[in-house]
XYZ file of N, CA and C in Angstrom:
663
model
N 3.486 -14.119 -2.860
C 4.522 -14.019 -1.655
C 3.317 -14.216 -0.067
N 3.857 -14.524 1.391
C 3.519 -14.306 2.192
C 4.728 -14.405 3.228
N 4.822 -12.854 3.863
C 5.761 -13.044 5.292
C 5.086 -13.778 6.567
N 3.952 -13.579 6.444
C 2.926 -13.940 7.681
C 2.923 -15.017 8.047
N 1.719 -15.137 9.288
C 1.853 -17.174 8.800
C 0.183 -17.204 8.593
N -0.357 -15.859 8.754
C -1.470 -15.631 7.767
C -1.652 -15.535 6.439
N -2.791 -16.528 6.179
C -2.547 -16.789 4.615
C -2.913 -15.687 4.490
N -2.300 -14.980 3.407
C -2.852 -13.800 2.871
C -1.448 -13.650 1.898
N -1.970 -14.025 -0.053
C -0.890 -13.797 -0.514
C -1.201 -13.174 -2.155
N -0.323 -12.193 -2.078
C -0.312 -11.458 -3.290
C 0.209 -11.813 -4.286
N -0.444 -11.953 -5.748
C 0.108 -12.397 -7.046
C 1.341 -11.660 -7.485
N 2.166 -12.627 -7.701
C 3.713 -11.773 -8.227
C 3.416 -11.305 -10.058
N 4.211 -10.663 -10.170
C 4.743 -10.742 -12.037
C 5.539 -12.107 -12.567
N 5.144 -12.133 -13.780
C 5.566 -13.303 -14.128
C 7.223 -13.695 -14.162
N 7.867 -11.793 -14.001
C 9.383 -12.020 -14.040
C 9.522 -11.052 -12.723
N 9.822 -11.729 -11.528
C 10.223 -11.732 -10.095
C 11.749 -11.186 -9.897
N 12.293 -9.944 -9.604
C 13.359 -9.745 -8.874
C 13.150 -9.460 -7.214
N 14.174 -10.955 -6.689
C 14.222 -10.667 -5.432
C 14.978 -9.967 -4.721
N 15.299 -9.165 -3.862
C 16.350 -8.641 -3.306
C 16.686 -9.559 -2.034
N 17.892 -8.684 -1.444
C 18.608 -9.752 -0.543
C 17.024 -10.254 1.000
N 16.685 -11.824 0.724
C 16.221 -11.893 1.610
C 16.489 -12.493 3.296
N 16.559 -11.427 4.001
C 16.740 -12.173 5.623
C 15.220 -12.280 6.349
N 14.130 -12.453 5.496
C 12.661 -12.658 6.758
C 12.582 -14.011 5.610
N 11.352 -14.571 6.248
C 11.225 -16.343 5.617
C 9.512 -15.780 4.662
N 9.730 -15.666 3.272
C 8.324 -15.988 2.813
C 7.846 -17.192 2.054
N 6.433 -16.960 2.573
C 5.936 -17.744 1.863
C 5.801 -18.410 0.038
N 5.534 -18.770 -0.327
C 5.622 -19.320 -1.862
C 4.558 -20.169 -2.646
N 3.571 -19.494 -2.326
C 1.922 -20.397 -3.512
C 2.491 -20.316 -4.537
N 2.706 -21.594 -5.320
C 2.713 -22.280 -6.917
C 1.633 -23.023 -7.246
N 1.422 -22.676 -8.689
C 0.442 -23.560 -9.474
C 0.986 -24.837 -9.723
N 0.333 -26.336 -9.276
C 1.264 -27.156 -9.130
C 1.742 -27.577 -10.644
N 1.406 -27.021 -11.416
C 1.504 -27.223 -13.106
C 2.605 -25.770 -13.800
N 3.022 -25.690 -12.572
C 3.956 -24.179 -13.060
C 5.631 -24.710 -13.041
N 6.101 -23.795 -14.307
C 7.605 -24.485 -15.114
C 8.130 -23.050 -15.437
N 9.344 -22.935 -13.889
C 9.827 -21.414 -13.468
C 11.641 -21.781 -13.890
N 11.689 -20.587 -13.787
C 13.311 -20.425 -14.617
C 14.109 -19.835 -13.234
N 14.696 -20.268 -12.769
C 15.073 -19.463 -11.133
C 16.850 -19.086 -11.461
N 17.413 -18.250 -11.319
C 18.987 -17.359 -11.563
C 19.273 -17.004 -10.207
N 20.465 -17.078 -9.223
C 20.702 -17.175 -8.123
C 21.924 -16.353 -8.431
N 21.976 -14.660 -8.080
C 23.374 -13.861 -8.105
C 24.282 -14.432 -7.215
N 25.760 -14.304 -6.773
C 26.517 -14.112 -6.122
C 26.462 -13.013 -5.848
N 26.967 -12.963 -3.722
C 27.378 -11.415 -3.680
C 27.634 -10.432 -4.202
N 26.881 -9.784 -4.252
C 27.564 -8.361 -4.496
C 27.306 -8.045 -6.436
N 26.832 -9.575 -6.749
C 26.241 -9.205 -8.062
C 24.956 -8.456 -9.048
N 24.218 -8.564 -7.920
C 23.221 -8.144 -8.114
C 23.448 -6.380 -8.108
N 24.627 -5.946 -7.501
C 24.840 -4.364 -7.670
C 25.044 -3.745 -8.665
N 26.570 -5.067 -9.174
C 27.300 -4.488 -10.250
C 26.501 -4.333 -11.841
N 25.541 -5.018 -11.634
C 24.336 -5.591 -12.670
C 23.661 -4.563 -12.572
N 22.662 -4.023 -11.424
C 22.114 -2.932 -11.871
C 22.081 -1.672 -11.496
N 23.709 -1.183 -10.692
C 23.814 -0.346 -9.570
C 23.018 0.597 -8.667
N 22.386 -0.379 -8.224
C 21.213 0.030 -7.491
C 21.391 -0.318 -5.877
N 21.536 0.134 -4.640
C 21.898 0.121 -3.404
C 20.950 -1.071 -2.623
N 21.718 -2.067 -2.742
C 20.857 -3.620 -2.158
C 19.706 -2.780 -1.029
N 20.190 -2.200 -0.664
C 19.359 -1.990 1.363
C 17.927 -0.954 0.886
N 17.578 -0.994 -0.536
C 16.536 -0.517 -1.210
C 15.689 -1.555 -1.773
N 16.555 -2.791 -2.040
C 16.008 -4.228 -2.401
C 15.629 -5.119 -1.040
N 15.803 -4.646 -0.161
C 16.452 -5.074 0.792
C 15.141 -6.016 1.293
N 14.691 -7.665 1.750
C 13.563 -7.927 1.918
C 11.823 -7.772 1.056
N 12.176 -7.101 -0.127
C 11.517 -7.052 -1.361
C 11.669 -7.808 -2.490
N 10.310 -8.058 -3.045
C 10.055 -8.478 -4.627
C 9.512 -7.174 -5.655
N 10.121 -7.257 -6.378
C 10.108 -6.015 -8.329
C 9.553 -7.043 -9.211
N 8.928 -6.765 -9.613
C 8.956 -6.769 -11.133
C 10.011 -6.503 -11.853
N 11.106 -7.416 -12.826
C 11.911 -7.674 -13.231
C 12.429 -6.212 -13.944
N 11.255 -6.235 -15.202
C 10.982 -5.362 -15.778
C 11.169 -3.985 -15.412
N 10.736 -3.768 -14.404
C 10.707 -2.339 -13.661
C 12.363 -2.150 -13.579
N 13.035 -3.014 -13.324
C 14.703 -2.764 -13.002
C 15.608 -2.683 -14.279
N 15.065 -3.896 -15.019
C 16.206 -4.074 -16.233
C 15.612 -3.648 -17.279
N 15.081 -3.417 -17.635
C 14.082 -1.990 -18.819
C 13.429 -3.068 -19.549
N 13.782 -1.996 -20.922
C 12.246 -2.728 -21.964
C 12.985 -4.544 -22.516
N 13.938 -4.861 -22.780
C 14.305 -5.883 -22.795
C 14.248 -6.976 -21.842
N 13.669 -6.489 -20.710
C 13.337 -7.912 -19.904
C 11.816 -7.865 -19.693
N 11.265 -6.794 -20.444
C 9.754 -7.450 -20.938
C 9.995 -8.095 -21.981
N 10.548 -7.908 -22.793
C 10.518 -8.553 -24.463
C 10.818 -10.139 -23.841
N 11.975 -10.261 -22.965
C 12.345 -11.707 -22.456
C 11.149 -12.241 -22.017
N 10.628 -11.300 -21.355
C 9.355 -11.798 -20.759
C 8.324 -13.127 -21.147
N 8.056 -12.090 -22.661
C 7.224 -12.282 -23.034
C 7.752 -13.678 -24.287
N 8.629 -13.219 -24.393
C 9.228 -14.873 -25.165
C 9.048 -16.204 -24.078
N 9.559 -15.697 -22.912
C 9.282 -16.808 -21.597
C 8.175 -17.380 -21.299
N 7.055 -16.800 -22.061
C 5.780 -17.177 -21.482
C 5.131 -17.531 -22.970
N 6.325 -17.898 -24.283
C 5.367 -18.891 -25.464
C 6.136 -19.752 -25.052
N 7.052 -20.444 -24.664
C 7.899 -21.628 -24.804
C 7.223 -22.932 -23.880
N 7.772 -23.605 -24.818
C 7.494 -24.965 -24.016
C 8.762 -25.943 -23.832
N 9.578 -25.523 -24.210
C 11.105 -26.103 -23.588
C 11.548 -25.325 -22.463
N 11.948 -25.729 -21.532
C 12.931 -24.850 -20.370
C 14.146 -24.841 -20.827
N 14.769 -25.958 -21.785
C 16.217 -25.480 -22.145
C 16.016 -24.217 -23.066
N 15.197 -23.923 -23.864
C 15.273 -22.570 -24.875
C 15.374 -21.763 -23.786
N 14.254 -21.898 -22.831
C 13.817 -20.691 -21.979
C 15.573 -20.382 -21.066
N 16.368 -21.518 -20.676
C 17.387 -21.190 -19.980
C 18.725 -20.370 -21.060
N 18.757 -20.999 -22.270
C 19.178 -20.439 -23.215
C 18.939 -18.718 -23.486
N 17.451 -18.550 -23.596
C 17.209 -17.093 -23.332
C 17.748 -16.400 -22.197
N 17.357 -17.041 -21.145
C 17.729 -15.908 -20.185
C 19.386 -16.409 -20.296
N 20.287 -17.098 -20.490
C 21.782 -17.268 -20.658
C 21.973 -15.787 -21.266
N 21.837 -15.610 -22.821
C 21.815 -15.200 -23.486
C 21.572 -13.556 -23.086
N 20.598 -13.135 -22.299
C 20.193 -11.719 -21.622
C 21.363 -11.624 -20.565
N 21.569 -12.010 -19.921
C 22.198 -11.661 -18.577
C 23.654 -11.555 -19.395
N 24.595 -12.533 -20.215
C 25.366 -12.277 -20.586
C 25.803 -10.950 -21.375
N 24.115 -10.629 -21.997
C 24.794 -8.988 -23.089
C 24.951 -8.231 -21.566
N 24.454 -8.666 -20.656
C 24.554 -7.119 -19.633
C 25.762 -7.508 -18.954
N 26.419 -8.401 -19.459
C 27.737 -8.124 -18.426
C 29.164 -7.074 -19.250
N 28.326 -6.712 -20.455
C 29.009 -5.776 -21.284
C 29.655 -4.525 -20.736
N 28.762 -4.317 -19.660
C 28.486 -2.838 -19.066
C 28.705 -3.226 -17.511
N 28.870 -4.375 -17.331
C 29.468 -4.269 -15.784
C 30.638 -4.233 -15.134
N 30.693 -3.565 -14.264
C 32.043 -3.385 -13.458
C 32.761 -4.372 -12.884
N 34.064 -4.186 -13.294
C 35.268 -5.334 -13.199
C 34.867 -5.862 -11.115
N 35.533 -6.672 -11.465
C 35.360 -7.107 -9.483
C 36.832 -6.770 -9.401
N 36.359 -5.811 -8.036
C 37.435 -5.499 -7.426
C 38.071 -6.300 -5.923
N 39.058 -5.954 -5.195
C 39.356 -7.018 -4.060
C 38.055 -7.213 -2.599
N 36.787 -6.359 -3.096
C 35.406 -6.386 -2.244
C 34.835 -7.881 -2.705
N 34.846 -7.626 -3.969
C 33.916 -8.925 -4.347
C 34.607 -10.081 -4.080
N 36.148 -10.398 -4.187
C 36.708 -11.204 -4.164
C 36.505 -11.671 -2.431
N 36.657 -10.687 -1.858
C 36.549 -10.879 -0.089
C 35.066 -12.179 -0.301
N 34.058 -11.178 -0.504
C 32.515 -11.770 -0.270
C 32.341 -13.147 -0.936
N 33.200 -13.659 -1.893
C 33.015 -14.589 -2.580
C 33.736 -15.603 -1.052
N 34.910 -15.475 -0.579
C 35.390 -15.993 0.378
C 34.442 -16.378 1.496
N 33.471 -14.893 2.131
C 32.866 -15.517 3.041
C 31.654 -16.590 2.583
N 31.468 -15.902 1.144
C 30.326 -17.004 0.388
C 30.881 -18.438 0.425
N 31.618 -18.656 0.203
C 32.410 -20.345 0.181
C 32.747 -20.933 1.401
N 32.976 -19.915 1.953
C 33.400 -20.543 3.943
C 31.666 -20.752 4.643
N 30.740 -20.181 3.839
C 29.367 -20.388 4.649
C 29.658 -19.312 5.670
N 30.065 -18.564 5.797
C 29.808 -17.501 6.904
C 30.960 -17.649 7.997
N 32.012 -18.958 7.769
C 32.416 -19.131 8.649
C 33.969 -18.450 8.403
N 34.340 -17.297 8.196
C 35.141 -16.784 8.187
C 34.980 -15.127 8.786
N 36.026 -14.436 9.469
C 35.795 -13.714 10.313
C 35.213 -12.398 9.747
N 35.414 -11.423 10.616
C 35.073 -10.251 9.692
C 36.124 -9.496 9.338
N 37.197 -9.635 10.439
C 38.107 -8.967 10.385
C 38.634 -9.854 9.330
N 39.679 -10.871 9.124
C 40.232 -11.647 8.090
C 39.433 -11.016 6.523
N 37.713 -11.313 6.440
C 37.329 -11.068 5.276
C 37.364 -9.317 4.958
N 37.630 -8.384 5.658
C 37.741 -7.041 5.493
C 39.550 -6.815 5.368
N 40.128 -7.571 5.570
C 41.707 -7.477 5.314
C 41.660 -7.919 3.649
N 40.793 -9.199 3.435
C 40.956 -9.794 1.725
C 40.304 -8.821 0.839
N 39.238 -7.653 1.340
C 38.759 -6.384 0.685
C 39.626 -5.523 0.640
N 41.112 -5.351 1.129
C 41.567 -4.351 1.197
C 41.055 -2.422 1.560
N 40.410 -3.217 2.771
C 39.329 -1.866 3.115
C 40.022 -2.105 4.674
N 39.979 -0.953 6.010
C 39.287 -1.086 6.976
C 38.112 -1.866 7.202
N 37.786 -1.902 8.127
C 36.429 -2.379 8.942
C 35.071 -1.838 8.559
N 35.186 -0.312 8.811
C 34.489 0.020 8.823
C 33.856 0.477 7.730
N 34.957 0.914 6.462
C 34.881 0.544 4.932
C 34.510 -0.644 4.518
N 34.385 -1.770 4.801
C 34.264 -2.838 4.404
C 32.327 -2.970 5.270
N 32.030 -2.348 5.908
C 30.513 -3.044 6.402
C 29.800 -1.587 5.540
N 30.276 -0.321 5.343
C 29.785 0.364 4.397
C 29.266 0.127 3.347
N 30.638 -0.628 2.556
C 30.335 -1.403 1.031
C 29.126 -2.554 1.392
N 29.357 -3.101 2.160
C 28.570 -4.824 2.541
C 27.110 -3.974 2.595
N 26.585 -2.982 3.205
C 25.481 -2.042 3.121
C 25.408 -1.785 2.151
N 25.721 -1.268 1.175
C 25.384 -0.631 -0.644
C 25.502 -2.300 -1.311
N 26.057 -3.415 -0.823
C 26.446 -3.859 -2.174
C 25.619 -5.291 -1.903
N 25.263 -5.674 -0.743
C 24.289 -6.836 -0.260
C 23.062 -6.519 0.806
N 22.789 -5.156 1.079
C 22.043 -4.826 1.857
C 21.955 -4.849 2.971
N 23.548 -5.591 3.630
C 23.129 -5.948 5.174
C 24.682 -5.799 5.786
N 24.723 -5.311 7.085
C 26.179 -5.832 7.238
C 26.915 -6.787 7.231
N 27.932 -6.752 7.378
C 28.842 -8.271 7.112
C 28.682 -9.468 8.144
N 28.564 -9.072 9.348
C 27.613 -10.023 10.627
C 26.628 -10.488 10.354
N 26.152 -9.698 9.508
C 24.182 -10.465 9.658
C 24.698 -11.574 8.197
N 25.283 -10.778 6.994
C 25.458 -11.848 6.191
C 25.728 -13.342 6.618
N 27.381 -12.958 7.233
C 27.533 -14.405 7.375
C 26.890 -15.203 8.101
N 25.527 -14.921 9.279
C 24.992 -15.497 9.890
C 23.701 -16.032 8.663
N 23.962 -15.450 7.933
C 22.517 -15.830 7.110
C 22.947 -16.914 6.581
N 24.606 -17.173 5.593
C 25.055 -17.729 5.225
C 25.185 -19.187 5.700
N 25.553 -19.091 7.337
C 25.927 -20.274 8.360
C 24.429 -20.607 8.074
N 23.446 -19.999 8.133
C 21.949 -20.473 8.581
C 21.883 -21.238 7.280
N 21.641 -20.743 6.338
C 21.391 -21.277 5.224
C 21.903 -22.504 4.726
N 22.904 -22.545 5.070
C 24.380 -24.204 5.129
C 23.170 -25.200 5.661
N 22.613 -24.714 7.023
C 22.381 -26.096 7.631
C 20.834 -26.479 7.071
N 20.447 -25.064 6.733
C 18.824 -25.553 5.763
C 18.851 -26.464 4.664
N 20.313 -25.468 4.099
C 20.349 -26.635 2.674
C 20.463 -28.015 2.704
N 21.726 -28.393 4.406
C 22.070 -29.523 4.505
C 20.971 -30.483 4.821
N 19.785 -30.058 5.434
C 18.406 -30.198 6.352
C 17.418 -31.054 4.689
N 17.877 -30.325 4.026
C 16.960 -30.666 2.724
C 17.593 -31.823 1.881
N 18.890 -31.468 1.671
C 19.224 -32.079 0.905
C 19.958 -33.703 1.513
N 19.747 -33.811 2.903
C 19.842 -34.759 3.806
C 19.205 -34.839 5.038
N 17.783 -35.026 4.481
C 17.002 -35.593 6.039
C 17.285 -36.469 6.732
N 18.120 -37.132 6.599
C 18.756 -38.081 7.446
C 19.102 -37.920 8.795
N 19.509 -36.678 7.945
C 21.401 -36.277 9.121
C 20.660 -35.437 10.307
N 21.255 -35.954 11.426
C 20.814 -35.599 12.933
C 20.860 -33.631 12.890
N 19.959 -33.192 13.949
C 20.577 -31.846 13.664
C 21.823 -31.420 14.201
N 22.239 -31.832 15.349
C 23.685 -31.681 16.034
C 24.654 -31.988 14.748
N 25.108 -33.099 13.879
C 25.551 -33.221 13.148
C 25.328 -31.865 11.818
N 24.253 -31.736 11.814
C 24.466 -30.189 11.051
C 24.736 -28.727 11.535
N 24.408 -28.920 12.786
C 25.065 -27.569 13.175
C 26.587 -27.603 13.294
N 27.233 -29.030 13.503
C 28.867 -28.650 13.206
C 29.040 -28.618 12.009
N 28.343 -29.263 11.063
C 28.863 -29.621 9.615
C 28.994 -27.973 9.527
N 27.710 -27.009 9.749
C 27.394 -25.772 9.667
C 28.340 -24.204 9.654
N 28.753 -24.973 10.739
C 29.903 -24.112 11.887
C 29.670 -23.789 12.907
N 28.221 -24.276 13.459
C 27.623 -23.600 15.195
C 28.637 -24.168 16.126
N 28.742 -23.366 16.790
C 29.084 -23.415 18.348
C 28.249 -24.601 19.135
N 27.443 -24.652 19.073
C 26.565 -25.592 19.587
C 24.780 -25.376 19.023
N 24.089 -26.874 19.181
C 22.907 -26.527 18.820
C 22.002 -25.377 18.883
N 22.010 -25.199 19.730
C 21.357 -23.536 21.037
C 21.572 -22.300 19.855
N 22.657 -22.623 19.059
C 22.724 -21.403 18.530
C 22.238 -21.479 17.082
N 21.696 -22.601 16.230
C 21.570 -23.498 15.022
C 19.892 -23.295 15.287
N 19.427 -23.594 16.806
C 17.485 -23.285 17.115
C 17.877 -21.698 16.784
N 18.360 -21.022 17.690
C 17.880 -19.554 17.778
C 17.495 -18.821 16.466
N 18.971 -19.449 15.326
C 19.034 -18.702 13.902
C 17.736 -19.290 13.152
N 17.361 -20.902 13.348
C 16.337 -20.768 13.146
C 14.652 -19.998 12.778
N 14.947 -19.759 14.620
C 13.251 -19.421 14.605
C 13.828 -17.937 14.001
N 14.646 -16.960 14.047
C 14.699 -15.687 13.509
C 14.866 -15.995 11.666
N 15.100 -16.228 11.190
C 15.352 -16.591 9.529
C 14.361 -17.343 9.135
N 13.390 -19.082 9.716
C 12.363 -19.452 9.185
C 11.518 -19.037 10.053
N 11.612 -18.885 11.027
C 10.023 -18.590 11.837
C 9.807 -19.628 12.458
N 10.312 -20.332 12.705
C 10.009 -21.892 13.448
C 11.496 -22.712 13.946
N 11.210 -23.491 14.872
C 12.903 -24.505 15.366
C 12.718 -24.985 14.018
N 14.273 -25.955 14.261
C 14.055 -26.792 13.461
C 13.221 -28.455 13.214
N 12.380 -28.233 14.412
C 11.754 -29.551 14.423
C 10.585 -29.387 13.666
N 10.164 -28.095 13.771
C 9.040 -27.406 12.901
C 9.337 -27.455 11.566
N 10.226 -26.764 11.340
C 10.714 -27.064 9.918
C 10.909 -28.494 9.422
N 11.439 -29.453 9.894
C 11.204 -30.548 9.794
C 10.135 -31.275 8.901
N 9.092 -30.850 9.859
C 7.455 -31.606 9.678
C 7.192 -30.342 8.626
N 7.270 -29.298 8.701
C 6.955 -28.777 7.438
C 7.043 -29.092 5.978
N 8.871 -29.101 5.638
C 9.637 -30.047 4.854
C 8.884 -31.486 4.400
N 8.045 -32.012 5.241
C 7.779 -32.913 4.493
C 6.517 -33.628 3.555
N 6.257 -32.482 3.849
C 4.741 -32.166 3.181
C 4.888 -30.500 2.311
N 5.977 -30.381 1.324
C 6.525 -29.672 0.474
C 7.206 -30.472 -0.673
N 6.741 -30.393 -1.403
C 6.792 -31.116 -2.772
C 7.765 -30.516 -3.284
N 8.038 -28.967 -3.253
C 9.461 -28.353 -3.965
C 10.547 -27.703 -2.863
N 11.781 -28.133 -3.082
C 12.892 -28.088 -1.657
C 13.516 -26.856 -2.523
N 13.625 -25.795 -2.134
C 14.041 -24.548 -2.870
C 15.710 -24.263 -2.774
N 16.031 -25.094 -1.404
C 17.390 -24.590 -1.683
C 18.401 -25.622 -1.741
N 18.010 -27.499 -1.762
C 19.058 -28.054 -1.837
C 19.601 -28.539 -3.130
N 19.006 -27.866 -4.081
C 19.874 -27.834 -5.479
C 21.001 -26.944 -5.528
N 20.884 -25.980 -4.499
C 22.138 -24.789 -4.817
C 23.486 -25.884 -4.234
N 24.729 -24.813 -4.835
C 25.705 -25.974 -4.524
C 26.554 -25.502 -3.317
N 27.190 -26.282 -2.414
C 27.165 -25.525 -0.922
C 29.123 -25.353 -1.071
């Protein structure tokens, strides 16, 4: 992985757990790589690991170090399979076992879900009220459970929607993408692309043409 423009990559373990991401990461993979990706809903990783998410922000970790010995066994099993469907079942069973010890959903989790479903286009005041918390209490919980304040998270969700729209519908113009993602104008979209993707939309467009793997377009809108 590499967060800079310099071509310097660090080899990652076979099973990687990524914390909340706010910075661009370039990933170089073997052209014959087969992988299984699990995407957690906001707050879910905290409920499973019981680890403050600000400690994992913008970093990747050996999943075995956080999930324990059973994760290491799963990694060994996955390294030996030839059928990805078998691998998916192994991963699903592993995660289902973890559900027995997971904390029950609270109003806070439902509020985060509402913010997520609306792609960040929900006021922080409204989201905090859904969590049955004051704005300050909500902000503190966000820091612990998603690694950042709710305003930053909402902004990332909006950017993510725009990025996914372009990956899924490359023929769509950027003004339409900005509108569908909830931006007031194209300039705000450009600003977020520079911050989170390290490039303006036209540069991203060129980069994606030369990218075989589209990492975001298969995520649900």
